[in-house]
Tab-separated table of C-alpha atoms and ligand atoms in Angstrom:
chain	number	residue	atom	x	y	z
A	508	MET	CA	-61.106	-0.978	6.315
A	509	ASN	CA	-60.971	-3.958	8.689
A	510	LYS	CA	-57.584	-5.448	9.407
A	511	PRO	CA	-56.268	-7.692	6.645
A	512	LEU	CA	-56.672	-11.367	7.440
A	513	LEU	CA	-54.302	-12.451	4.696
A	514	THR	CA	-51.470	-10.413	3.218
A	515	LEU	CA	-49.516	-11.381	0.115
A	516	SER	CA	-46.288	-9.480	-0.446
A	517	GLY	CA	-44.263	-9.750	-3.612
A	518	LEU	CA	-45.376	-13.318	-4.227
A	519	THR	CA	-43.392	-14.810	-7.107
A	520	MET	CA	-43.597	-18.344	-8.485
A	521	ARG	CA	-41.476	-19.467	-11.390
A	522	PHE	CA	-41.598	-22.808	-13.162
A	523	GLY	CA	-38.426	-23.011	-15.212
A	524	GLY	CA	-38.637	-20.017	-17.508
A	525	ILE	CA	-42.324	-19.317	-16.818
A	526	SER	CA	-43.303	-16.701	-14.291
A	527	ALA	CA	-46.688	-17.975	-13.111
A	528	LEU	CA	-46.761	-15.193	-10.487
A	529	GLU	CA	-44.575	-12.126	-10.542
A	530	ALA	CA	-44.378	-9.940	-7.412
A	531	VAL	CA	-48.081	-10.144	-6.574
A	532	SER	CA	-49.140	-8.158	-3.495
A	533	PHE	CA	-52.611	-7.597	-2.070
A	534	GLU	CA	-54.612	-7.850	1.124
A	535	VAL	CA	-57.695	-9.881	1.948
A	536	GLU	CA	-59.884	-7.987	4.353
A	537	GLU	CA	-61.446	-9.908	7.235
A	538	GLY	CA	-65.151	-10.687	6.846
A	539	LYS	CA	-65.222	-9.734	3.153
A	540	THR	CA	-65.231	-11.560	-0.142
A	541	THR	CA	-62.196	-10.989	-2.324
A	542	SER	CA	-62.137	-12.499	-5.806
A	543	VAL	CA	-59.206	-13.123	-8.096
A	544	ILE	CA	-59.992	-13.011	-11.796
A	545	GLY	CA	-57.927	-13.079	-14.964
A	546	PRO	CA	-57.687	-14.818	-18.332
A	547	ASN	CA	-56.596	-18.469	-18.647
A	548	GLY	CA	-53.083	-19.061	-17.406
A	549	ALA	CA	-53.020	-15.783	-15.454
A	550	GLY	CA	-51.747	-17.553	-12.325
A	551	LYS	CA	-54.924	-17.869	-10.242
A	552	THR	CA	-54.592	-21.546	-9.333
A	553	THR	CA	-50.880	-21.095	-8.697
A	554	LEU	CA	-51.765	-18.313	-6.263
A	555	PHE	CA	-54.104	-20.647	-4.346
A	556	ASN	CA	-51.443	-23.360	-4.317
A	557	CYS	CA	-48.904	-20.921	-2.870
A	558	ILE	CA	-51.319	-19.768	-0.147
A	559	THR	CA	-52.298	-23.295	0.869
A	560	GLY	CA	-48.755	-24.644	1.066
A	561	MET	CA	-49.005	-26.900	-1.993
A	562	TYR	CA	-46.291	-24.855	-3.712
A	563	ARG	CA	-43.327	-23.148	-2.113
A	564	PRO	CA	-43.136	-19.700	-3.730
A	565	THR	CA	-39.870	-18.716	-5.391
A	566	SER	CA	-39.946	-15.506	-3.358
A	567	GLY	CA	-42.331	-13.259	-1.464
A	568	GLN	CA	-44.433	-13.753	1.620
A	569	VAL	CA	-47.849	-15.016	2.697
A	570	SER	CA	-48.983	-13.882	6.125
A	571	LEU	CA	-52.090	-14.601	8.123
A	572	ARG	CA	-52.953	-11.936	10.711
A	573	GLY	CA	-49.348	-10.780	10.488
A	574	GLU	CA	-47.861	-14.242	11.032
A	575	ASP	CA	-45.590	-15.488	8.268
A	576	ILE	CA	-47.019	-18.764	6.914
A	577	THR	CA	-45.060	-18.837	3.640
A	578	ALA	CA	-44.433	-22.415	2.517
A	579	ALA	CA	-45.823	-23.916	5.732
A	580	PRO	CA	-46.937	-27.493	5.015
A	581	ALA	CA	-50.546	-27.866	3.845
A	582	HIS	CA	-51.753	-29.536	7.069
A	583	ARG	CA	-50.365	-26.659	9.131
A	584	ILE	CA	-52.070	-24.115	6.882
A	585	ALA	CA	-55.344	-25.949	7.548
A	586	ARG	CA	-54.731	-25.695	11.286
A	587	HIS	CA	-54.171	-21.960	10.857
A	588	GLY	CA	-57.816	-21.744	9.805
A	589	ILE	CA	-57.582	-21.785	6.014
A	590	ALA	CA	-59.770	-24.233	4.071
A	591	ARG	CA	-60.147	-24.658	0.326
A	592	THR	CA	-62.230	-26.323	-2.326
A	593	PHE	CA	-60.819	-27.559	-5.619
A	594	GLN	CA	-61.575	-26.706	-9.231
A	595	ASN	CA	-62.824	-30.228	-9.867
A	596	LEU	CA	-65.097	-32.056	-7.467
A	597	ALA	CA	-63.099	-33.878	-4.815
A	598	LEU	CA	-65.841	-35.703	-2.914
A	599	PHE	CA	-65.506	-39.302	-1.765
A	600	GLY	CA	-67.885	-41.222	-4.027
A	601	GLY	CA	-68.188	-44.188	-1.661
A	602	LEU	CA	-69.302	-42.056	1.297
A	603	SER	CA	-72.640	-40.412	2.003
A	604	VAL	CA	-72.905	-36.612	2.037
A	605	LEU	CA	-72.892	-36.701	5.856
A	606	ASP	CA	-69.718	-38.815	5.930
A	607	ASN	CA	-68.079	-36.529	3.371
A	608	LEU	CA	-68.728	-33.585	5.687
A	609	MET	CA	-67.398	-35.560	8.641
A	610	THR	CA	-64.058	-36.040	6.853
A	611	GLY	CA	-63.833	-32.230	6.896
A	612	ALA	CA	-64.157	-32.247	10.693
A	613	TYR	CA	-61.478	-34.930	11.030
A	614	LEU	CA	-59.003	-32.576	9.397
A	615	GLN	CA	-59.419	-30.521	12.576
A	616	GLY	CA	-59.641	-33.434	14.987
A	617	ARG	CA	-56.885	-35.030	17.044
A	618	SER	CA	-57.489	-38.749	16.671
A	619	GLY	CA	-57.816	-38.724	12.901
A	620	LEU	CA	-59.635	-40.924	10.432
A	621	LEU	CA	-57.445	-44.005	10.943
A	622	GLN	CA	-57.825	-44.163	14.703
A	623	GLY	CA	-61.489	-43.419	14.121
A	624	ALA	CA	-61.735	-46.795	12.427
A	625	PHE	CA	-60.666	-48.535	15.644
A	626	LEU	CA	-63.210	-46.657	17.727
A	627	THR	CA	-61.286	-45.904	20.883
A	628	PRO	CA	-63.467	-43.930	23.352
A	629	ALA	CA	-61.772	-40.678	22.327
A	630	ALA	CA	-62.348	-41.458	18.660
A	631	ARG	CA	-65.992	-42.350	19.347
A	632	ALA	CA	-66.574	-39.028	21.117
A	633	GLU	CA	-64.899	-37.216	18.263
A	634	ARG	CA	-67.031	-39.086	15.769
A	635	ARG	CA	-70.203	-38.064	17.589
A	636	ALA	CA	-69.057	-34.443	17.677
A	637	ALA	CA	-68.190	-34.561	13.964
A	638	GLU	CA	-71.590	-35.998	13.095
A	639	ALA	CA	-73.380	-33.324	15.133
A	640	ALA	CA	-71.316	-30.619	13.444
A	641	ALA	CA	-72.006	-32.101	9.995
A	642	ARG	CA	-75.758	-32.190	10.645
A	643	GLU	CA	-75.657	-28.657	11.974
A	644	THR	CA	-73.781	-27.414	8.887
A	645	LEU	CA	-76.250	-29.144	6.549
A	646	ALA	CA	-79.156	-27.612	8.478
A	647	PHE	CA	-77.584	-24.152	8.354
A	648	LEU	CA	-77.252	-24.460	4.573
A	649	GLY	CA	-80.752	-25.913	4.155
A	650	MET	CA	-79.343	-29.219	2.883
A	651	GLU	CA	-80.538	-31.710	5.534
A	652	ASP	CA	-82.486	-33.594	2.872
A	653	VAL	CA	-79.306	-34.822	1.150
A	654	ALA	CA	-77.480	-36.068	4.299
A	655	ASP	CA	-77.796	-39.753	3.426
A	656	ALA	CA	-77.450	-39.425	-0.349
A	657	ALA	CA	-74.384	-40.585	-2.264
A	658	PRO	CA	-72.742	-37.669	-4.112
A	659	ALA	CA	-73.369	-39.315	-7.504
A	660	GLU	CA	-77.137	-39.213	-6.897
A	661	LEU	CA	-77.055	-35.417	-6.688
A	662	SER	CA	-77.012	-32.781	-9.401
A	663	TYR	CA	-73.630	-31.266	-10.195
A	664	GLY	CA	-74.629	-28.020	-8.494
A	665	LYS	CA	-75.649	-29.844	-5.315
A	666	GLN	CA	-72.350	-31.759	-5.302
A	667	LYS	CA	-70.469	-28.467	-5.450
A	668	GLN	CA	-72.583	-27.274	-2.523
A	669	VAL	CA	-71.601	-30.397	-0.574
A	670	GLU	CA	-67.956	-29.635	-1.244
A	671	PHE	CA	-68.527	-26.094	-0.026
A	672	ALA	CA	-70.252	-27.436	3.107
A	673	ARG	CA	-67.309	-29.757	3.759
A	674	ALA	CA	-64.876	-26.835	3.554
A	675	LEU	CA	-66.973	-25.030	6.192
A	676	MET	CA	-66.637	-28.062	8.496
A	677	GLN	CA	-62.985	-27.210	9.076
A	678	ASN	CA	-63.945	-24.210	11.215
A	679	ALA	CA	-61.811	-22.070	8.954
A	680	ARG	CA	-61.840	-18.275	9.183
A	681	LEU	CA	-60.665	-18.026	5.566
A	682	VAL	CA	-62.184	-20.215	2.875
A	683	LEU	CA	-60.636	-20.378	-0.588
A	684	LEU	CA	-63.025	-21.398	-3.348
A	685	ASP	CA	-61.467	-22.479	-6.649
A	686	GLU	CA	-64.070	-21.890	-9.382
A	687	PRO	CA	-67.113	-22.602	-7.197
A	688	MET	CA	-69.506	-21.954	-10.111
A	689	ALA	CA	-67.682	-23.865	-12.856
A	690	GLY	CA	-70.013	-26.104	-14.851
A	691	MET	CA	-73.129	-24.821	-13.097
A	692	SER	CA	-76.430	-23.716	-14.594
A	693	LYS	CA	-77.590	-20.166	-13.967
A	694	THR	CA	-79.985	-21.357	-11.251
A	695	GLU	CA	-77.240	-23.354	-9.546
A	696	LYS	CA	-74.915	-20.324	-9.649
A	697	THR	CA	-77.549	-18.173	-7.996
A	698	ALA	CA	-78.026	-20.796	-5.268
A	699	MET	CA	-74.273	-21.059	-4.626
A	700	SER	CA	-73.885	-17.272	-4.571
A	701	GLY	CA	-76.676	-17.082	-2.008
A	702	LEU	CA	-74.961	-19.651	0.230
A	703	ILE	CA	-71.624	-17.831	0.090
A	704	GLN	CA	-73.244	-14.491	0.920
A	705	ARG	CA	-75.160	-15.976	3.815
A	706	VAL	CA	-72.118	-17.682	5.339
A	707	LYS	CA	-70.181	-14.429	5.063
A	708	ARG	CA	-72.954	-12.418	6.660
A	709	GLU	CA	-74.018	-14.815	9.390
A	710	ARG	CA	-70.700	-16.451	10.266
A	711	GLY	CA	-68.270	-13.665	9.415
A	712	ILE	CA	-66.181	-15.990	7.257
A	713	THR	CA	-63.709	-14.411	4.864
A	714	PHE	CA	-63.726	-15.712	1.296
A	715	LEU	CA	-61.054	-15.672	-1.367
A	716	ILE	CA	-62.526	-16.846	-4.657
A	717	VAL	CA	-61.176	-17.670	-8.095
A	718	GLU	CA	-64.022	-17.589	-10.580
A	719	HIS	CA	-64.384	-17.111	-14.338
A	720	ASP	CA	-67.997	-15.942	-14.407
A	721	ILE	CA	-67.474	-12.183	-14.311
A	722	PRO	CA	-71.085	-11.088	-13.709
A	723	VAL	CA	-71.274	-13.490	-10.741
A	724	VAL	CA	-67.948	-12.199	-9.410
A	725	MET	CA	-69.065	-8.573	-9.727
A	726	ASP	CA	-72.210	-9.366	-7.800
A	727	LEU	CA	-70.578	-11.438	-5.061
A	728	SER	CA	-67.327	-9.630	-4.304
A	729	ASP	CA	-66.412	-6.750	-2.025
A	730	HIS	CA	-62.977	-6.539	-3.606
A	731	ILE	CA	-61.507	-7.809	-6.871
A	732	VAL	CA	-57.911	-8.509	-7.835
A	733	VAL	CA	-57.086	-8.967	-11.510
A	734	LEU	CA	-54.114	-11.020	-12.693
A	735	ASP	CA	-52.752	-11.215	-16.222
A	736	PHE	CA	-49.677	-13.252	-17.157
A	737	GLY	CA	-48.799	-13.602	-13.470
A	738	ARG	CA	-48.906	-9.889	-12.714
A	739	LYS	CA	-51.510	-7.946	-10.797
A	740	ILE	CA	-53.022	-5.417	-13.209
A	741	ALA	CA	-55.882	-4.104	-11.052
A	742	ASP	CA	-57.131	-4.272	-7.476
A	743	GLY	CA	-60.187	-2.502	-6.066
A	744	LEU	CA	-63.954	-2.289	-5.779
A	745	PRO	CA	-65.961	-4.182	-8.426
A	746	GLU	CA	-67.191	-0.939	-10.015
A	747	ALA	CA	-63.671	0.427	-10.468
A	748	VAL	CA	-62.273	-2.853	-11.782
A	749	ARG	CA	-65.103	-3.240	-14.289
A	750	GLN	CA	-64.185	0.081	-15.893
A	751	ASP	CA	-60.421	-0.308	-15.718
A	752	PRO	CA	-58.941	-0.044	-19.236
A	753	ALA	CA	-56.129	-2.518	-18.444
A	754	VAL	CA	-58.696	-5.112	-17.338
A	755	ILE	CA	-60.843	-4.595	-20.420
A	756	ALA	CA	-57.773	-4.918	-22.649
A	757	ALA	CA	-56.642	-8.139	-20.902
A	758	TYR	CA	-60.045	-9.742	-21.418
A	759	LEU	CA	-60.460	-8.550	-25.002
A	760	GLY	CA	-57.140	-10.165	-25.857
A	761	SER	CA	-58.113	-13.517	-24.369
A	762	ASP	CA	-60.324	-16.508	-25.099
A	763	PRO	CA	-63.882	-15.130	-25.352
A	764	HIS	CA	-65.237	-18.157	-23.445
A	765	HIS	CA	-63.465	-17.017	-20.303
B	2211	ATP	P1	-57.005	-21.153	-15.572
B	2211	ATP	O1	-57.923	-19.979	-15.553
B	2211	ATP	O2	-56.870	-21.730	-16.934
B	2211	ATP	O3	-57.263	-22.162	-14.502
B	2211	ATP	P2	-54.891	-19.942	-14.000
B	2211	ATP	O4	-55.053	-18.477	-13.972
B	2211	ATP	O5	-55.332	-20.722	-12.821
B	2211	ATP	O6	-55.521	-20.531	-15.318
B	2211	ATP	P3	-52.354	-21.218	-13.532
B	2211	ATP	O7	-52.909	-22.600	-13.640
B	2211	ATP	O8	-51.996	-20.725	-12.203
B	2211	ATP	O9	-53.327	-20.194	-14.246
B	2211	ATP	O10	-51.081	-21.164	-14.488
B	2211	ATP	C1	-50.245	-20.025	-14.637
B	2211	ATP	C2	-49.049	-20.366	-15.517
B	2211	ATP	O11	-48.175	-21.230	-14.793
B	2211	ATP	C3	-49.408	-21.096	-16.785
B	2211	ATP	O12	-48.517	-20.641	-17.795
B	2211	ATP	C4	-49.156	-22.547	-16.436
B	2211	ATP	O13	-48.824	-23.285	-17.586
B	2211	ATP	C5	-47.972	-22.440	-15.488
B	2211	ATP	N1	-47.950	-23.517	-14.484
B	2211	ATP	C6	-48.855	-23.701	-13.484
B	2211	ATP	N2	-48.523	-24.768	-12.730
B	2211	ATP	C7	-47.374	-25.268	-13.277
B	2211	ATP	C8	-46.514	-26.368	-12.949
B	2211	ATP	N3	-46.773	-27.174	-11.911
B	2211	ATP	N4	-45.432	-26.568	-13.737
B	2211	ATP	C9	-45.162	-25.762	-14.780
B	2211	ATP	N5	-45.932	-24.708	-15.129
B	2211	ATP	C10	-47.019	-24.454	-14.402
């Protein structure tokens, strides 16, 4: 096993009387795809929010390459090399695909979007670098043809791909994808799966994915963690998790659509 990139130890998050996460521990291996699955309300989104600094966990620890990053503010987590996409599309409708990707680069940049508007020489240089990086990312993903399109002109699946591309613009080593296949057709899911696999293989990026489509998850993941009512009930290779009686029981007792 490679060294863990991300380690969660005893992560607990309570909202009033609800335990959204209860002492969850697992490791995310560098250069692999780890997926978190579980019925509705299992705590998957809460887990992402704890990792990315949007929630401060009630107790427990998040560490990145051994460094404690628990409850660091979201912008610092981004600078640590963690990027994420959201469950619902979060693209800027008024910007082209290229400009949407460039906002991803600005999250890394020094002068920032606001100063960029005033076009100081430093901001201009940064803008040029961001545009080159955005074009390069689109080319790598085979999406150059949509650079000038507005997100609304694209199919839902393509928009999700743009969001994925924007997350890659942050030069993150760890990319968290929150339901990357939600609302997609089978063809779109296959395309997205292919992109994720290729980025992992060719760029060595580590993925942590929350996804409801179990066959897709089984196909895509090196490692699967199963949550149910905030607790980890299984953790292992896809084959082992698929046959785990506790996992089967958790899914049989839940909404058949998920
Ligand atoms: P889904 O698959 O439906 O997206 P999930 O596995 O992502 O579900 P979470 O959204 O993490 O589950 O929710 C876990 C539990 O925590 C649920 O009982 C939810 O109602 C509760 N919860 C999540 N966020 C909050 C919050 N901000 N305030 C109060 N309760 C919350």
